[in-house]
């Protein structure tokens, strides 16, 4: 049974990814700071603050226990709704630590551990990596860095049979999205009006894209950033 590890795979988009890999027959390990919702997925749980583990030792520990990991999905992330002039240094550090530095460390450790076996990495970026989002300077900065990291890893790790790609979700219908937009129904209407299909995506849409990039069906796909946004970024 192949193994997949998903950071932040215990809720939201990550939970849908966890379920998708389990349905495909993977042995899935979820990395999170709490066990919330993990028990209902059939995944195994690794308790870890990935932002504090600067060397991604959690990944080396798992590799030592289970052997080669077929797919690493760097999904964990946080958002900060502030313009650049309101972002405090400690707030910027938190966003970069979770969204970029932890991912950087995990990618590096994964490649070091899988040079003889190959594998696949999928990094979760954002539509904020391809277009500016209002009042989200720290988040946009971090997610733009994710795309650059993905391309660099794709080039450097290819000789070892390791692929690295990114997925950039757009507006996805999650509990958090619904809660935020419930306070501003007009904004939801504006967003839906710009999406060519006039509807939000689902967590399953994102999970399917992640699984594809991690699977052998994407064996010749490397270094891409795949938008899953219903055409929002190219619409009018």
PDB file of N, CA and C in Angstrom, residues 85-136:
ATOM      1  N   UNK A  85       0.832  47.770   5.195  1.00  0.00           N
ATOM      2  CA  UNK A  85       1.226  48.735   6.219  1.00  0.00           C
ATOM      3  C   UNK A  85       0.710  48.383   7.616  1.00  0.00           C
ATOM      4  N   UNK A  86      -0.206  47.428   7.693  1.00  0.00           N
ATOM      5  CA  UNK A  86      -0.737  47.030   9.001  1.00  0.00           C
ATOM      6  C   UNK A  86      -0.149  45.718   9.509  1.00  0.00           C
ATOM      7  N   UNK A  87       0.715  45.093   8.736  1.00  0.00           N
ATOM      8  CA  UNK A  87       1.256  43.784   9.126  1.00  0.00           C
ATOM      9  C   UNK A  87       2.450  43.975  10.053  1.00  0.00           C
ATOM     10  N   UNK A  88       2.327  43.461  11.268  1.00  0.00           N
ATOM     11  CA  UNK A  88       3.417  43.540  12.231  1.00  0.00           C
ATOM     12  C   UNK A  88       4.479  42.484  11.908  1.00  0.00           C
ATOM     13  N   UNK A  89       5.723  42.718  12.317  1.00  0.00           N
ATOM     14  CA  UNK A  89       6.786  41.748  12.023  1.00  0.00           C
ATOM     15  C   UNK A  89       6.477  40.337  12.491  1.00  0.00           C
ATOM     16  N   UNK A  90       5.887  40.193  13.673  1.00  0.00           N
ATOM     17  CA  UNK A  90       5.587  38.849  14.171  1.00  0.00           C
ATOM     18  C   UNK A  90       4.455  38.196  13.369  1.00  0.00           C
ATOM     19  N   UNK A  91       3.544  39.010  12.841  1.00  0.00           N
ATOM     20  CA  UNK A  91       2.482  38.466  11.999  1.00  0.00           C
ATOM     21  C   UNK A  91       3.039  37.970  10.672  1.00  0.00           C
ATOM     22  N   UNK A  92       3.961  38.742  10.097  1.00  0.00           N
ATOM     23  CA  UNK A  92       4.603  38.315   8.861  1.00  0.00           C
ATOM     24  C   UNK A  92       5.389  37.021   9.088  1.00  0.00           C
ATOM     25  N   UNK A  93       6.100  36.951  10.195  1.00  0.00           N
ATOM     26  CA  UNK A  93       6.865  35.740  10.506  1.00  0.00           C
ATOM     27  C   UNK A  93       5.957  34.515  10.587  1.00  0.00           C
ATOM     28  N   UNK A  94       4.804  34.668  11.216  1.00  0.00           N
ATOM     29  CA  UNK A  94       3.890  33.528  11.361  1.00  0.00           C
ATOM     30  C   UNK A  94       3.391  33.050  10.008  1.00  0.00           C
ATOM     31  N   UNK A  95       2.998  33.980   9.147  1.00  0.00           N
ATOM     32  CA  UNK A  95       2.497  33.608   7.826  1.00  0.00           C
ATOM     33  C   UNK A  95       3.594  32.941   7.003  1.00  0.00           C
ATOM     34  N   UNK A  96       4.789  33.509   7.033  1.00  0.00           N
ATOM     35  CA  UNK A  96       5.891  32.924   6.271  1.00  0.00           C
ATOM     36  C   UNK A  96       6.338  31.593   6.863  1.00  0.00           C
ATOM     37  N   UNK A  97       6.347  31.487   8.181  1.00  0.00           N
ATOM     38  CA  UNK A  97       6.772  30.239   8.828  1.00  0.00           C
ATOM     39  C   UNK A  97       5.879  29.073   8.439  1.00  0.00           C
ATOM     40  N   UNK A  98       4.565  29.284   8.459  1.00  0.00           N
ATOM     41  CA  UNK A  98       3.639  28.189   8.185  1.00  0.00           C
ATOM     42  C   UNK A  98       3.464  27.963   6.689  1.00  0.00           C
ATOM     43  N   UNK A  99       3.289  29.050   5.927  1.00  0.00           N
ATOM     44  CA  UNK A  99       2.954  28.924   4.512  1.00  0.00           C
ATOM     45  C   UNK A  99       4.148  28.649   3.611  1.00  0.00           C
ATOM     46  N   UNK A 100       5.346  29.036   4.038  1.00  0.00           N
ATOM     47  CA  UNK A 100       6.489  28.924   3.135  1.00  0.00           C
ATOM     48  C   UNK A 100       7.693  28.215   3.756  1.00  0.00           C
ATOM     49  N   UNK A 101       8.138  28.659   4.919  1.00  0.00           N
ATOM     50  CA  UNK A 101       9.353  28.067   5.483  1.00  0.00           C
ATOM     51  C   UNK A 101       9.169  26.596   5.831  1.00  0.00           C
ATOM     52  N   UNK A 102       8.022  26.236   6.403  1.00  0.00           N
ATOM     53  CA  UNK A 102       7.771  24.827   6.738  1.00  0.00           C
ATOM     54  C   UNK A 102       7.705  23.981   5.471  1.00  0.00           C
ATOM     55  N   UNK A 103       7.132  24.538   4.412  1.00  0.00           N
ATOM     56  CA  UNK A 103       7.059  23.843   3.136  1.00  0.00           C
ATOM     57  C   UNK A 103       8.440  23.679   2.531  1.00  0.00           C
ATOM     58  N   UNK A 104       9.241  24.733   2.616  1.00  0.00           N
ATOM     59  CA  UNK A 104      10.622  24.695   2.117  1.00  0.00           C
ATOM     60  C   UNK A 104      11.387  23.554   2.798  1.00  0.00           C
ATOM     61  N   UNK A 105      11.260  23.483   4.122  1.00  0.00           N
ATOM     62  CA  UNK A 105      11.965  22.446   4.880  1.00  0.00           C
ATOM     63  C   UNK A 105      11.476  21.059   4.508  1.00  0.00           C
ATOM     64  N   UNK A 106      10.162  20.896   4.360  1.00  0.00           N
ATOM     65  CA  UNK A 106       9.604  19.582   4.029  1.00  0.00           C
ATOM     66  C   UNK A 106      10.037  19.131   2.640  1.00  0.00           C
ATOM     67  N   UNK A 107      10.053  20.051   1.689  1.00  0.00           N
ATOM     68  CA  UNK A 107      10.504  19.698   0.337  1.00  0.00           C
ATOM     69  C   UNK A 107      11.956  19.236   0.357  1.00  0.00           C
ATOM     70  N   UNK A 108      12.788  19.987   1.050  1.00  0.00           N
ATOM     71  CA  UNK A 108      14.199  19.639   1.108  1.00  0.00           C
ATOM     72  C   UNK A 108      14.437  18.306   1.773  1.00  0.00           C
ATOM     73  N   UNK A 109      13.731  18.058   2.863  1.00  0.00           N
ATOM     74  CA  UNK A 109      13.912  16.792   3.577  1.00  0.00           C
ATOM     75  C   UNK A 109      13.376  15.628   2.750  1.00  0.00           C
ATOM     76  N   UNK A 110      12.258  15.852   2.075  1.00  0.00           N
ATOM     77  CA  UNK A 110      11.676  14.792   1.250  1.00  0.00           C
ATOM     78  C   UNK A 110      12.643  14.377   0.136  1.00  0.00           C
ATOM     79  N   UNK A 111      13.213  15.345  -0.548  1.00  0.00           N
ATOM     80  CA  UNK A 111      14.142  15.031  -1.637  1.00  0.00           C
ATOM     81  C   UNK A 111      15.363  14.290  -1.090  1.00  0.00           C
ATOM     82  N   UNK A 112      15.902  14.754   0.027  1.00  0.00           N
ATOM     83  CA  UNK A 112      17.067  14.101   0.612  1.00  0.00           C
ATOM     84  C   UNK A 112      16.789  12.645   0.963  1.00  0.00           C
ATOM     85  N   UNK A 113      15.562  12.353   1.369  1.00  0.00           N
ATOM     86  CA  UNK A 113      15.199  11.001   1.791  1.00  0.00           C
ATOM     87  C   UNK A 113      14.804  10.082   0.637  1.00  0.00           C
ATOM     88  N   UNK A 114      14.471  10.671  -0.529  1.00  0.00           N
ATOM     89  CA  UNK A 114      13.897   9.877  -1.622  1.00  0.00           C
ATOM     90  C   UNK A 114      14.722   9.923  -2.900  1.00  0.00           C
ATOM     91  N   UNK A 115      16.002  10.210  -2.782  1.00  0.00           N
ATOM     92  CA  UNK A 115      16.852  10.286  -3.970  1.00  0.00           C
ATOM     93  C   UNK A 115      16.981   8.929  -4.674  1.00  0.00           C
ATOM     94  N   UNK A 116      16.809   7.860  -3.934  1.00  0.00           N
ATOM     95  CA  UNK A 116      16.955   6.532  -4.530  1.00  0.00           C
ATOM     96  C   UNK A 116      15.625   5.899  -4.918  1.00  0.00           C
ATOM     97  N   UNK A 117      14.528   6.502  -4.488  1.00  0.00           N
ATOM     98  CA  UNK A 117      13.220   5.878  -4.725  1.00  0.00           C
ATOM     99  C   UNK A 117      12.288   6.710  -5.582  1.00  0.00           C
ATOM    100  N   UNK A 118      12.544   8.021  -5.698  1.00  0.00           N
ATOM    101  CA  UNK A 118      11.622   8.895  -6.414  1.00  0.00           C
ATOM    102  C   UNK A 118      10.402   9.206  -5.571  1.00  0.00           C
ATOM    103  N   UNK A 119       9.495   9.970  -6.151  1.00  0.00           N
ATOM    104  CA  UNK A 119       8.288  10.334  -5.430  1.00  0.00           C
ATOM    105  C   UNK A 119       7.650  11.570  -6.024  1.00  0.00           C
ATOM    106  N   UNK A 120       6.658  12.095  -5.330  1.00  0.00           N
ATOM    107  CA  UNK A 120       5.923  13.259  -5.821  1.00  0.00           C
ATOM    108  C   UNK A 120       5.603  14.205  -4.680  1.00  0.00           C
ATOM    109  N   UNK A 121       5.775  15.485  -4.956  1.00  0.00           N
ATOM    110  CA  UNK A 121       5.422  16.537  -4.009  1.00  0.00           C
ATOM    111  C   UNK A 121       4.359  17.418  -4.645  1.00  0.00           C
ATOM    112  N   UNK A 122       3.320  17.739  -3.880  1.00  0.00           N
ATOM    113  CA  UNK A 122       2.315  18.706  -4.326  1.00  0.00           C
ATOM    114  C   UNK A 122       2.215  19.793  -3.265  1.00  0.00           C
ATOM    115  N   UNK A 123       2.476  21.017  -3.662  1.00  0.00           N
ATOM    116  CA  UNK A 123       2.394  22.164  -2.763  1.00  0.00           C
ATOM    117  C   UNK A 123       1.106  22.938  -3.022  1.00  0.00           C
ATOM    118  N   UNK A 124       0.408  23.288  -1.958  1.00  0.00           N
ATOM    119  CA  UNK A 124      -0.819  24.071  -2.118  1.00  0.00           C
ATOM    120  C   UNK A 124      -0.465  25.555  -2.085  1.00  0.00           C
ATOM    121  N   UNK A 125      -0.646  26.195  -3.219  1.00  0.00           N
ATOM    122  CA  UNK A 125      -0.415  27.632  -3.332  1.00  0.00           C
ATOM    123  C   UNK A 125      -1.762  28.342  -3.173  1.00  0.00           C
ATOM    124  N   UNK A 126      -2.091  29.228  -4.079  1.00  0.00           N
ATOM    125  CA  UNK A 126      -3.342  29.982  -3.968  1.00  0.00           C
ATOM    126  C   UNK A 126      -3.505  30.832  -5.210  1.00  0.00           C
ATOM    127  N   UNK A 127      -4.739  31.248  -5.468  1.00  0.00           N
ATOM    128  CA  UNK A 127      -4.940  32.225  -6.525  1.00  0.00           C
ATOM    129  C   UNK A 127      -4.164  33.500  -6.207  1.00  0.00           C
ATOM    130  N   UNK A 128      -3.843  33.687  -4.915  1.00  0.00           N
ATOM    131  CA  UNK A 128      -3.023  34.820  -4.509  1.00  0.00           C
ATOM    132  C   UNK A 128      -1.587  34.705  -4.974  1.00  0.00           C
ATOM    133  N   UNK A 129      -1.227  33.557  -5.530  1.00  0.00           N
ATOM    134  CA  UNK A 129       0.112  33.385  -6.085  1.00  0.00           C
ATOM    135  C   UNK A 129       0.194  33.861  -7.528  1.00  0.00           C
ATOM    136  N   UNK A 130      -0.963  34.058  -8.160  1.00  0.00           N
ATOM    137  CA  UNK A 130      -0.983  34.468  -9.565  1.00  0.00           C
ATOM    138  C   UNK A 130      -1.656  35.820  -9.772  1.00  0.00           C
ATOM    139  N   UNK A 131      -2.296  36.328  -8.725  1.00  0.00           N
ATOM    140  CA  UNK A 131      -2.933  37.644  -8.816  1.00  0.00           C
ATOM    141  C   UNK A 131      -3.000  38.241  -7.412  1.00  0.00           C
ATOM    142  N   UNK A 132      -2.987  39.547  -7.325  1.00  0.00           N
ATOM    143  CA  UNK A 132      -3.032  40.204  -6.027  1.00  0.00           C
ATOM    144  C   UNK A 132      -4.417  40.085  -5.417  1.00  0.00           C
ATOM    145  N   UNK A 133      -4.479  39.763  -4.147  1.00  0.00           N
ATOM    146  CA  UNK A 133      -5.732  39.777  -3.401  1.00  0.00           C
ATOM    147  C   UNK A 133      -5.716  40.997  -2.490  1.00  0.00           C
ATOM    148  N   UNK A 134      -6.829  41.687  -2.353  1.00  0.00           N
ATOM    149  CA  UNK A 134      -6.826  42.904  -1.540  1.00  0.00           C
ATOM    150  C   UNK A 134      -6.587  42.610  -0.066  1.00  0.00           C
ATOM    151  N   UNK A 135      -5.804  43.463   0.563  1.00  0.00           N
ATOM    152  CA  UNK A 135      -5.524  43.382   2.000  1.00  0.00           C
ATOM    153  C   UNK A 135      -5.033  41.998   2.409  1.00  0.00           C
ATOM    154  N   UNK A 136      -4.078  41.486   1.682  1.00  0.00           N
ATOM    155  CA  UNK A 136      -3.533  40.159   1.997  1.00  0.00           C
ATOM    156  C   UNK A 136      -2.059  40.094   1.619  1.00  0.00           C
TER     157      UNK A 136
END
